[in-house]
Amino acid sequence: MGALVSCGGGEGKVYEGLVERTPSEPPKPADEVRGERLSGEAMELLKSADTLRISAEITGPAKHQKISVHMDRHNRCTGTFDDGPTKSGDIVMISAKEAYFRFSGEALDAIRAAGEASGRPEVAARARERTALARGKYMRIPTERRAPSAASPAQMCDLGTALGDLDGGSLTDLSGTRALPERQWHGRRVTPLEATDGGNDMTVYLATGDKPYLVGMTQTKDDVRMEMEMSDYDKPVVARAPDPSLVLDLADVGLGGGSLFEV
C-alpha cells in the first residue's frame, strides 16, 4: 500500500491511496463565479413564483411580434398580443375551459381592408360582416374543441407551462455566465449576466438588492432579436369574464371551423 501511495501514475495524474484524481483546475474568474451564483438564485426565484407577467418582443426580417401576459398557475391570465396587422388584441382567460379574445380596432380595420383588396365580392362582404360583428366584442375561444397548439390560450396562459419551457430551455443551460457591472435597463438598476446558449449570445438582467429576481433578457439568433421582460412576481392576476352582452361564441357566428383571423 505504501508503494501505491508513494508512486506516481501516468503523466498528469495524481494518486491518493487507490483513488485517482486529476490535478486541480485553475480557479474560475470572480465575475464567472458570481454570475453562476446569481443565475442559480434567479432561476429558483423564477420557478417558485405563483404569478408572473412576461412581456416579449421579437423582431427580424419581415417579422414583428409582441405579447404581454400576466398569468398564474391556474390558467388565469390577462394580456395583449400583436402578431401582425390583422392579429392583435386583448386576451382574458378565466380557466382552462374559459377564454376570450377581443380584436383591436386596428386589426379589424386591417381585416376589412384585406377583404376589400381581395377583389372578390363574397370575401369583401364576409369581411365587412365579421368585423362589424366583432367590433367592441369579446369572442369566446373554443379551448376544448381542438387539440391545444403552442399558440393556444391554454399554452399561453399557464405559468407552469411557461416555466416548464424555460426549465428545459436556454435559461438553465448557460455556459460561462459572467456578471457584469450594474447599470440601468428599462428604467431600473440591474445586474447583467452575459452568457452563451448554443453559440448564441445572451444577456440576462437581474434585479439588484437582496433578491436577484430575473427581470429581463435579450438574445439574437439568425438576425432575429428577442427581448423579454419579467415583472409582477406573485401579484394576483385579476381576470374577470366579460359581460355576457359583450360575448360572441366563435362557433355560433361561423368562425369555429377556421382560423380566428380568417377573412
PDB file of C-alpha atoms in Angstrom:
ATOM      1  CA  MET A   1       0.000   0.000   0.000  1.00  0.00           C
ATOM      2  CA  GLY A   2       2.831   2.356   0.849  1.00  0.00           C
ATOM      3  CA  ALA A   3       4.286   1.805  -2.583  1.00  0.00           C
ATOM      4  CA  LEU A   4       0.926   2.642  -4.231  1.00  0.00           C
ATOM      5  CA  VAL A   5       0.702   5.849  -2.282  1.00  0.00           C
ATOM      6  CA  SER A   6       4.232   6.960  -2.995  1.00  0.00           C
ATOM      7  CA  CYS A   7       4.423   6.060  -6.680  1.00  0.00           C
ATOM      8  CA  GLY A   8       3.047   8.367  -9.330  1.00  0.00           C
ATOM      9  CA  GLY A   9       0.882   7.110 -12.196  1.00  0.00           C
ATOM     10  CA  GLY A  10       0.695   8.325 -15.793  1.00  0.00           C
ATOM     11  CA  GLU A  11       1.570  11.852 -16.788  1.00  0.00           C
ATOM     12  CA  GLY A  12      -0.721  14.472 -15.319  1.00  0.00           C
ATOM     13  CA  LYS A  13      -2.317  12.057 -12.820  1.00  0.00           C
ATOM     14  CA  VAL A  14      -2.094  12.055  -9.038  1.00  0.00           C
ATOM     15  CA  TYR A  15      -2.988   9.085  -6.805  1.00  0.00           C
ATOM     16  CA  GLU A  16      -4.244   9.330  -3.243  1.00  0.00           C
ATOM     17  CA  GLY A  17      -4.369   5.819  -1.852  1.00  0.00           C
ATOM     18  CA  LEU A  18      -6.173   3.829  -4.534  1.00  0.00           C
ATOM     19  CA  VAL A  19      -8.198   6.814  -5.824  1.00  0.00           C
ATOM     20  CA  GLU A  20      -7.095   8.574  -8.977  1.00  0.00           C
ATOM     21  CA  ARG A  21      -7.773  12.285  -9.240  1.00  0.00           C
ATOM     22  CA  THR A  22      -6.866  14.895 -11.820  1.00  0.00           C
ATOM     23  CA  PRO A  23      -4.777  17.900 -10.871  1.00  0.00           C
ATOM     24  CA  SER A  24      -6.903  20.764  -9.630  1.00  0.00           C
ATOM     25  CA  GLU A  25      -8.180  23.122 -12.313  1.00  0.00           C
ATOM     26  CA  PRO A  26      -7.316  26.813 -12.134  1.00  0.00           C
ATOM     27  CA  PRO A  27      -9.917  28.818 -10.208  1.00  0.00           C
ATOM     28  CA  LYS A  28     -12.704  30.463 -12.197  1.00  0.00           C
ATOM     29  CA  PRO A  29     -12.642  34.247 -12.610  1.00  0.00           C
ATOM     30  CA  ALA A  30     -14.547  36.117  -9.921  1.00  0.00           C
ATOM     31  CA  ASP A  31     -17.118  37.520 -12.379  1.00  0.00           C
ATOM     32  CA  GLU A  32     -17.921  33.979 -13.576  1.00  0.00           C
ATOM     33  CA  VAL A  33     -18.268  32.632 -10.031  1.00  0.00           C
ATOM     34  CA  ARG A  34     -20.626  35.493  -9.179  1.00  0.00           C
ATOM     35  CA  GLY A  35     -22.552  35.067 -12.425  1.00  0.00           C
ATOM     36  CA  GLU A  36     -23.185  31.364 -11.837  1.00  0.00           C
ATOM     37  CA  ARG A  37     -24.286  32.006  -8.251  1.00  0.00           C
ATOM     38  CA  LEU A  38     -26.675  34.802  -9.229  1.00  0.00           C
ATOM     39  CA  SER A  39     -28.133  32.876 -12.169  1.00  0.00           C
ATOM     40  CA  GLY A  40     -28.877  29.906  -9.902  1.00  0.00           C
ATOM     41  CA  GLU A  41     -30.611  32.122  -7.341  1.00  0.00           C
ATOM     42  CA  ALA A  42     -32.594  33.908 -10.059  1.00  0.00           C
ATOM     43  CA  MET A  43     -33.843  30.630 -11.544  1.00  0.00           C
ATOM     44  CA  GLU A  44     -35.008  29.405  -8.125  1.00  0.00           C
ATOM     45  CA  LEU A  45     -36.960  32.627  -7.588  1.00  0.00           C
ATOM     46  CA  LEU A  46     -38.457  32.356 -11.072  1.00  0.00           C
ATOM     47  CA  LYS A  47     -39.528  28.727 -10.692  1.00  0.00           C
ATOM     48  CA  SER A  48     -41.096  29.367  -7.271  1.00  0.00           C
ATOM     49  CA  ALA A  49     -43.259  32.290  -8.470  1.00  0.00           C
ATOM     50  CA  ASP A  50     -47.043  31.806  -8.248  1.00  0.00           C
ATOM     51  CA  THR A  51     -47.798  34.615 -10.720  1.00  0.00           C
ATOM     52  CA  LEU A  52     -45.712  36.489 -13.256  1.00  0.00           C
ATOM     53  CA  ARG A  53     -46.006  38.958 -16.107  1.00  0.00           C
ATOM     54  CA  ILE A  54     -43.989  38.062 -19.197  1.00  0.00           C
ATOM     55  CA  SER A  55     -43.658  40.663 -21.933  1.00  0.00           C
ATOM     56  CA  ALA A  56     -41.736  39.793 -25.076  1.00  0.00           C
ATOM     57  CA  GLU A  57     -40.962  41.434 -28.394  1.00  0.00           C
ATOM     58  CA  ILE A  58     -39.475  39.571 -31.349  1.00  0.00           C
ATOM     59  CA  THR A  59     -38.134  41.471 -34.341  1.00  0.00           C
ATOM     60  CA  GLY A  60     -36.469  40.276 -37.512  1.00  0.00           C
ATOM     61  CA  PRO A  61     -36.660  40.448 -41.289  1.00  0.00           C
ATOM     62  CA  ALA A  62     -40.379  40.853 -42.089  1.00  0.00           C
ATOM     63  CA  LYS A  63     -41.243  39.804 -38.515  1.00  0.00           C
ATOM     64  CA  HIS A  64     -42.541  41.718 -35.522  1.00  0.00           C
ATOM     65  CA  GLN A  65     -44.408  40.086 -32.641  1.00  0.00           C
ATOM     66  CA  LYS A  66     -45.301  41.424 -29.197  1.00  0.00           C
ATOM     67  CA  ILE A  67     -47.033  39.809 -26.243  1.00  0.00           C
ATOM     68  CA  SER A  68     -47.600  40.796 -22.623  1.00  0.00           C
ATOM     69  CA  VAL A  69     -49.402  38.319 -20.373  1.00  0.00           C
ATOM     70  CA  HIS A  70     -49.916  38.330 -16.593  1.00  0.00           C
ATOM     71  CA  MET A  71     -50.602  34.715 -15.603  1.00  0.00           C
ATOM     72  CA  ASP A  72     -50.751  32.275 -12.722  1.00  0.00           C
ATOM     73  CA  ARG A  73     -50.583  28.505 -12.306  1.00  0.00           C
ATOM     74  CA  HIS A  74     -54.349  28.010 -12.700  1.00  0.00           C
ATOM     75  CA  ASN A  75     -54.828  29.147 -16.328  1.00  0.00           C
ATOM     76  CA  ARG A  76     -55.896  32.641 -15.283  1.00  0.00           C
ATOM     77  CA  CYS A  77     -54.377  35.431 -17.309  1.00  0.00           C
ATOM     78  CA  THR A  78     -54.928  38.802 -18.904  1.00  0.00           C
ATOM     79  CA  GLY A  79     -52.870  40.450 -21.570  1.00  0.00           C
ATOM     80  CA  THR A  80     -52.368  41.675 -25.091  1.00  0.00           C
ATOM     81  CA  PHE A  81     -50.630  40.390 -28.168  1.00  0.00           C
ATOM     82  CA  ASP A  82     -49.739  41.659 -31.621  1.00  0.00           C
ATOM     83  CA  ASP A  83     -48.787  39.196 -34.334  1.00  0.00           C
ATOM     84  CA  GLY A  84     -49.275  41.452 -37.321  1.00  0.00           C
ATOM     85  CA  PRO A  85     -51.791  43.975 -38.710  1.00  0.00           C
ATOM     86  CA  THR A  86     -54.773  41.580 -38.559  1.00  0.00           C
ATOM     87  CA  LYS A  87     -53.753  39.698 -35.419  1.00  0.00           C
ATOM     88  CA  SER A  88     -53.771  41.948 -32.386  1.00  0.00           C
ATOM     89  CA  GLY A  89     -55.995  42.454 -29.381  1.00  0.00           C
ATOM     90  CA  ASP A  90     -56.703  41.537 -25.767  1.00  0.00           C
ATOM     91  CA  ILE A  91     -56.962  38.105 -24.199  1.00  0.00           C
ATOM     92  CA  VAL A  92     -58.676  37.095 -20.945  1.00  0.00           C
ATOM     93  CA  MET A  93     -58.566  33.560 -19.601  1.00  0.00           C
ATOM     94  CA  ILE A  94     -60.601  32.549 -16.551  1.00  0.00           C
ATOM     95  CA  SER A  95     -59.740  28.836 -16.521  1.00  0.00           C
ATOM     96  CA  ALA A  96     -58.533  26.100 -18.866  1.00  0.00           C
ATOM     97  CA  LYS A  97     -62.099  25.909 -20.202  1.00  0.00           C
ATOM     98  CA  GLU A  98     -62.965  29.606 -20.486  1.00  0.00           C
ATOM     99  CA  ALA A  99     -61.035  32.123 -22.584  1.00  0.00           C
ATOM    100  CA  TYR A 100     -61.942  35.273 -24.516  1.00  0.00           C
ATOM    101  CA  PHE A 101     -60.295  37.366 -27.211  1.00  0.00           C
ATOM    102  CA  ARG A 102     -61.116  40.874 -28.412  1.00  0.00           C
ATOM    103  CA  PHE A 103     -59.703  42.255 -31.661  1.00  0.00           C
ATOM    104  CA  SER A 104     -58.183  45.710 -31.554  1.00  0.00           C
ATOM    105  CA  GLY A 105     -59.886  48.321 -33.720  1.00  0.00           C
ATOM    106  CA  GLU A 106     -56.753  48.496 -35.878  1.00  0.00           C
ATOM    107  CA  ALA A 107     -56.843  44.735 -36.503  1.00  0.00           C
ATOM    108  CA  LEU A 108     -60.494  44.850 -37.529  1.00  0.00           C
ATOM    109  CA  ASP A 109     -59.769  47.712 -39.915  1.00  0.00           C
ATOM    110  CA  ALA A 110     -56.923  45.674 -41.439  1.00  0.00           C
ATOM    111  CA  ILE A 111     -59.107  42.570 -41.804  1.00  0.00           C
ATOM    112  CA  ARG A 112     -61.797  44.597 -43.554  1.00  0.00           C
ATOM    113  CA  ALA A 113     -59.231  46.254 -45.825  1.00  0.00           C
ATOM    114  CA  ALA A 114     -57.783  42.838 -46.747  1.00  0.00           C
ATOM    115  CA  GLY A 115     -61.248  41.635 -47.687  1.00  0.00           C
ATOM    116  CA  GLU A 116     -61.878  44.692 -49.839  1.00  0.00           C
ATOM    117  CA  ALA A 117     -58.492  44.309 -51.518  1.00  0.00           C
ATOM    118  CA  SER A 118     -59.140  40.669 -52.453  1.00  0.00           C
ATOM    119  CA  GLY A 119     -61.196  41.676 -55.460  1.00  0.00           C
ATOM    120  CA  ARG A 120     -63.767  39.029 -54.595  1.00  0.00           C
ATOM    121  CA  PRO A 121     -67.200  40.399 -53.621  1.00  0.00           C
ATOM    122  CA  GLU A 122     -68.069  37.429 -51.395  1.00  0.00           C
ATOM    123  CA  VAL A 123     -64.805  37.769 -49.445  1.00  0.00           C
ATOM    124  CA  ALA A 124     -65.256  41.524 -49.050  1.00  0.00           C
ATOM    125  CA  ALA A 125     -68.843  41.037 -47.852  1.00  0.00           C
ATOM    126  CA  ARG A 126     -67.779  38.406 -45.326  1.00  0.00           C
ATOM    127  CA  ALA A 127     -65.009  40.655 -44.012  1.00  0.00           C
ATOM    128  CA  ARG A 128     -67.407  43.564 -43.563  1.00  0.00           C
ATOM    129  CA  GLU A 129     -69.914  41.343 -41.772  1.00  0.00           C
ATOM    130  CA  ARG A 130     -67.410  39.754 -39.412  1.00  0.00           C
ATOM    131  CA  THR A 131     -65.596  42.946 -38.500  1.00  0.00           C
ATOM    132  CA  ALA A 132     -68.882  44.743 -37.794  1.00  0.00           C
ATOM    133  CA  LEU A 133     -69.997  41.833 -35.614  1.00  0.00           C
ATOM    134  CA  ALA A 134     -66.709  41.634 -33.701  1.00  0.00           C
ATOM    135  CA  ARG A 135     -66.107  45.345 -33.086  1.00  0.00           C
ATOM    136  CA  GLY A 136     -66.129  46.046 -29.366  1.00  0.00           C
ATOM    137  CA  LYS A 137     -66.998  42.408 -28.550  1.00  0.00           C
ATOM    138  CA  TYR A 138     -65.160  39.565 -26.875  1.00  0.00           C
ATOM    139  CA  MET A 139     -65.162  36.247 -28.681  1.00  0.00           C
ATOM    140  CA  ARG A 140     -65.230  33.107 -26.628  1.00  0.00           C
ATOM    141  CA  ILE A 141     -62.390  30.850 -27.761  1.00  0.00           C
ATOM    142  CA  PRO A 142     -63.246  27.130 -28.059  1.00  0.00           C
ATOM    143  CA  THR A 143     -60.370  25.885 -25.896  1.00  0.00           C
ATOM    144  CA  GLU A 144     -61.550  22.247 -25.808  1.00  0.00           C
ATOM    145  CA  ARG A 145     -62.796  21.681 -29.353  1.00  0.00           C
ATOM    146  CA  ARG A 146     -59.333  21.411 -30.837  1.00  0.00           C
ATOM    147  CA  ALA A 147     -56.118  19.953 -29.539  1.00  0.00           C
ATOM    148  CA  PRO A 148     -54.117  22.751 -27.885  1.00  0.00           C
ATOM    149  CA  SER A 149     -51.334  24.167 -30.014  1.00  0.00           C
ATOM    150  CA  ALA A 150     -48.233  26.039 -28.953  1.00  0.00           C
ATOM    151  CA  ALA A 151     -50.078  29.325 -29.539  1.00  0.00           C
ATOM    152  CA  SER A 152     -53.392  28.321 -27.955  1.00  0.00           C
ATOM    153  CA  PRO A 153     -54.660  30.240 -24.908  1.00  0.00           C
ATOM    154  CA  ALA A 154     -54.191  27.156 -22.724  1.00  0.00           C
ATOM    155  CA  GLN A 155     -50.482  27.191 -23.584  1.00  0.00           C
ATOM    156  CA  MET A 156     -50.050  30.976 -23.488  1.00  0.00           C
ATOM    157  CA  CYS A 157     -51.753  31.483 -20.156  1.00  0.00           C
ATOM    158  CA  ASP A 158     -50.386  28.843 -17.793  1.00  0.00           C
ATOM    159  CA  LEU A 159     -47.377  29.810 -15.707  1.00  0.00           C
ATOM    160  CA  GLY A 160     -46.431  26.197 -15.035  1.00  0.00           C
ATOM    161  CA  THR A 161     -46.226  25.531 -18.779  1.00  0.00           C
ATOM    162  CA  ALA A 162     -44.213  28.693 -19.387  1.00  0.00           C
ATOM    163  CA  LEU A 163     -41.731  27.918 -16.612  1.00  0.00           C
ATOM    164  CA  GLY A 164     -41.502  24.320 -17.800  1.00  0.00           C
ATOM    165  CA  ASP A 165     -40.426  25.602 -21.201  1.00  0.00           C
ATOM    166  CA  LEU A 166     -37.803  27.802 -19.555  1.00  0.00           C
ATOM    167  CA  ASP A 167     -36.647  24.922 -17.352  1.00  0.00           C
ATOM    168  CA  GLY A 168     -35.852  22.875 -20.438  1.00  0.00           C
ATOM    169  CA  GLY A 169     -34.501  25.761 -22.450  1.00  0.00           C
ATOM    170  CA  SER A 170     -31.841  28.383 -22.650  1.00  0.00           C
ATOM    171  CA  LEU A 171     -32.067  29.818 -19.147  1.00  0.00           C
ATOM    172  CA  THR A 172     -30.953  26.608 -17.434  1.00  0.00           C
ATOM    173  CA  ASP A 173     -28.027  25.656 -19.644  1.00  0.00           C
ATOM    174  CA  LEU A 174     -25.913  28.791 -19.730  1.00  0.00           C
ATOM    175  CA  SER A 175     -22.173  28.245 -20.162  1.00  0.00           C
ATOM    176  CA  GLY A 176     -19.571  30.692 -18.977  1.00  0.00           C
ATOM    177  CA  THR A 177     -22.069  33.038 -17.321  1.00  0.00           C
ATOM    178  CA  ARG A 178     -20.339  36.265 -16.272  1.00  0.00           C
ATOM    179  CA  ALA A 179     -21.679  39.008 -14.027  1.00  0.00           C
ATOM    180  CA  LEU A 180     -21.133  42.473 -15.473  1.00  0.00           C
ATOM    181  CA  PRO A 181     -21.140  45.822 -13.639  1.00  0.00           C
ATOM    182  CA  GLU A 182     -24.533  47.187 -12.605  1.00  0.00           C
ATOM    183  CA  ARG A 183     -26.280  49.572 -14.985  1.00  0.00           C
ATOM    184  CA  GLN A 184     -29.678  50.987 -15.961  1.00  0.00           C
ATOM    185  CA  TRP A 185     -32.001  48.904 -18.141  1.00  0.00           C
ATOM    186  CA  HIS A 186     -35.568  49.979 -18.951  1.00  0.00           C
ATOM    187  CA  GLY A 187     -35.511  52.493 -16.135  1.00  0.00           C
ATOM    188  CA  ARG A 188     -34.290  50.204 -13.351  1.00  0.00           C
ATOM    189  CA  ARG A 189     -30.958  49.267 -11.826  1.00  0.00           C
ATOM    190  CA  VAL A 190     -29.898  45.765 -12.893  1.00  0.00           C
ATOM    191  CA  THR A 191     -27.016  43.329 -12.803  1.00  0.00           C
ATOM    192  CA  PRO A 192     -26.429  41.997 -16.332  1.00  0.00           C
ATOM    193  CA  LEU A 193     -25.249  38.418 -16.821  1.00  0.00           C
ATOM    194  CA  GLU A 194     -23.539  37.629 -20.091  1.00  0.00           C
ATOM    195  CA  ALA A 195     -23.711  34.046 -21.340  1.00  0.00           C
ATOM    196  CA  THR A 196     -23.629  31.813 -24.401  1.00  0.00           C
ATOM    197  CA  ASP A 197     -26.510  29.495 -25.262  1.00  0.00           C
ATOM    198  CA  GLY A 198     -25.800  27.108 -28.126  1.00  0.00           C
ATOM    199  CA  GLY A 199     -23.410  29.588 -29.666  1.00  0.00           C
ATOM    200  CA  ASN A 200     -25.857  32.490 -29.402  1.00  0.00           C
ATOM    201  CA  ASP A 201     -25.009  35.474 -27.238  1.00  0.00           C
ATOM    202  CA  MET A 202     -27.492  36.223 -24.484  1.00  0.00           C
ATOM    203  CA  THR A 203     -27.714  38.863 -21.786  1.00  0.00           C
ATOM    204  CA  VAL A 204     -29.850  38.237 -18.706  1.00  0.00           C
ATOM    205  CA  TYR A 205     -30.832  41.088 -16.382  1.00  0.00           C
ATOM    206  CA  LEU A 206     -31.303  40.612 -12.638  1.00  0.00           C
ATOM    207  CA  ALA A 207     -32.766  42.997 -10.085  1.00  0.00           C
ATOM    208  CA  THR A 208     -30.231  44.441  -7.666  1.00  0.00           C
ATOM    209  CA  GLY A 209     -30.737  44.113  -3.925  1.00  0.00           C
ATOM    210  CA  ASP A 210     -31.350  41.167  -1.615  1.00  0.00           C
ATOM    211  CA  LYS A 211     -33.213  39.013  -4.149  1.00  0.00           C
ATOM    212  CA  PRO A 212     -31.853  38.787  -7.704  1.00  0.00           C
ATOM    213  CA  TYR A 213     -35.194  38.431  -9.498  1.00  0.00           C
ATOM    214  CA  LEU A 214     -34.899  37.798 -13.212  1.00  0.00           C
ATOM    215  CA  VAL A 215     -36.345  40.943 -14.805  1.00  0.00           C
ATOM    216  CA  GLY A 216     -35.389  40.506 -18.442  1.00  0.00           C
ATOM    217  CA  MET A 217     -33.224  39.048 -21.153  1.00  0.00           C
ATOM    218  CA  THR A 218     -32.134  39.763 -24.713  1.00  0.00           C
ATOM    219  CA  GLN A 219     -30.967  37.308 -27.348  1.00  0.00           C
ATOM    220  CA  THR A 220     -30.162  37.479 -31.042  1.00  0.00           C
ATOM    221  CA  LYS A 221     -30.231  34.447 -33.319  1.00  0.00           C
ATOM    222  CA  ASP A 222     -30.144  34.327 -37.125  1.00  0.00           C
ATOM    223  CA  ASP A 223     -30.980  38.062 -37.446  1.00  0.00           C
ATOM    224  CA  VAL A 224     -33.962  37.644 -35.108  1.00  0.00           C
ATOM    225  CA  ARG A 225     -33.810  39.597 -31.857  1.00  0.00           C
ATOM    226  CA  MET A 226     -35.869  38.683 -28.820  1.00  0.00           C
ATOM    227  CA  GLU A 227     -36.283  40.931 -25.790  1.00  0.00           C
ATOM    228  CA  MET A 228     -38.225  39.712 -22.769  1.00  0.00           C
ATOM    229  CA  GLU A 229     -39.198  41.390 -19.511  1.00  0.00           C
ATOM    230  CA  MET A 230     -40.454  39.698 -16.328  1.00  0.00           C
ATOM    231  CA  SER A 231     -42.371  41.619 -13.663  1.00  0.00           C
ATOM    232  CA  ASP A 232     -45.283  41.491 -11.192  1.00  0.00           C
ATOM    233  CA  TYR A 233     -43.876  38.485  -9.346  1.00  0.00           C
ATOM    234  CA  ASP A 234     -46.586  36.976  -7.079  1.00  0.00           C
ATOM    235  CA  LYS A 235     -49.056  39.805  -7.723  1.00  0.00           C
ATOM    236  CA  PRO A 236     -52.639  38.485  -8.068  1.00  0.00           C
ATOM    237  CA  VAL A 237     -53.964  38.078 -11.593  1.00  0.00           C
ATOM    238  CA  VAL A 238     -57.250  39.977 -11.987  1.00  0.00           C
ATOM    239  CA  ALA A 239     -59.109  38.058 -14.715  1.00  0.00           C
ATOM    240  CA  ARG A 240     -62.874  38.524 -14.978  1.00  0.00           C
ATOM    241  CA  ALA A 241     -65.257  37.238 -17.618  1.00  0.00           C
ATOM    242  CA  PRO A 242     -66.690  39.987 -19.845  1.00  0.00           C
ATOM    243  CA  ASP A 243     -70.336  40.982 -19.514  1.00  0.00           C
ATOM    244  CA  PRO A 244     -72.421  38.351 -21.391  1.00  0.00           C
ATOM    245  CA  SER A 245     -73.850  41.077 -23.612  1.00  0.00           C
ATOM    246  CA  LEU A 246     -70.346  41.656 -24.991  1.00  0.00           C
ATOM    247  CA  VAL A 247     -69.536  37.999 -25.712  1.00  0.00           C
ATOM    248  CA  LEU A 248     -69.753  36.154 -29.035  1.00  0.00           C
ATOM    249  CA  ASP A 249     -69.171  32.408 -29.364  1.00  0.00           C
ATOM    250  CA  LEU A 250     -66.980  31.699 -32.381  1.00  0.00           C
ATOM    251  CA  ALA A 251     -68.949  28.566 -33.254  1.00  0.00           C
ATOM    252  CA  ASP A 252     -72.244  30.459 -33.119  1.00  0.00           C
ATOM    253  CA  VAL A 253     -71.077  33.055 -35.647  1.00  0.00           C
ATOM    254  CA  GLY A 254     -69.480  30.589 -38.031  1.00  0.00           C
ATOM    255  CA  LEU A 255     -65.856  31.178 -37.084  1.00  0.00           C
ATOM    256  CA  GLY A 256     -65.256  27.981 -35.145  1.00  0.00           C
ATOM    257  CA  GLY A 257     -64.185  25.886 -38.115  1.00  0.00           C
ATOM    258  CA  GLY A 258     -61.386  28.113 -39.389  1.00  0.00           C
ATOM    259  CA  SER A 259     -58.688  30.448 -38.310  1.00  0.00           C
ATOM    260  CA  LEU A 260     -59.626  33.078 -35.796  1.00  0.00           C
ATOM    261  CA  PHE A 261     -58.188  35.664 -38.171  1.00  0.00           C
ATOM    262  CA  GLU A 262     -59.550  34.220 -41.418  1.00  0.00           C
ATOM    263  CA  VAL A 263     -61.091  36.851 -43.689  1.00  0.00           C
TER     264      VAL A 263
END
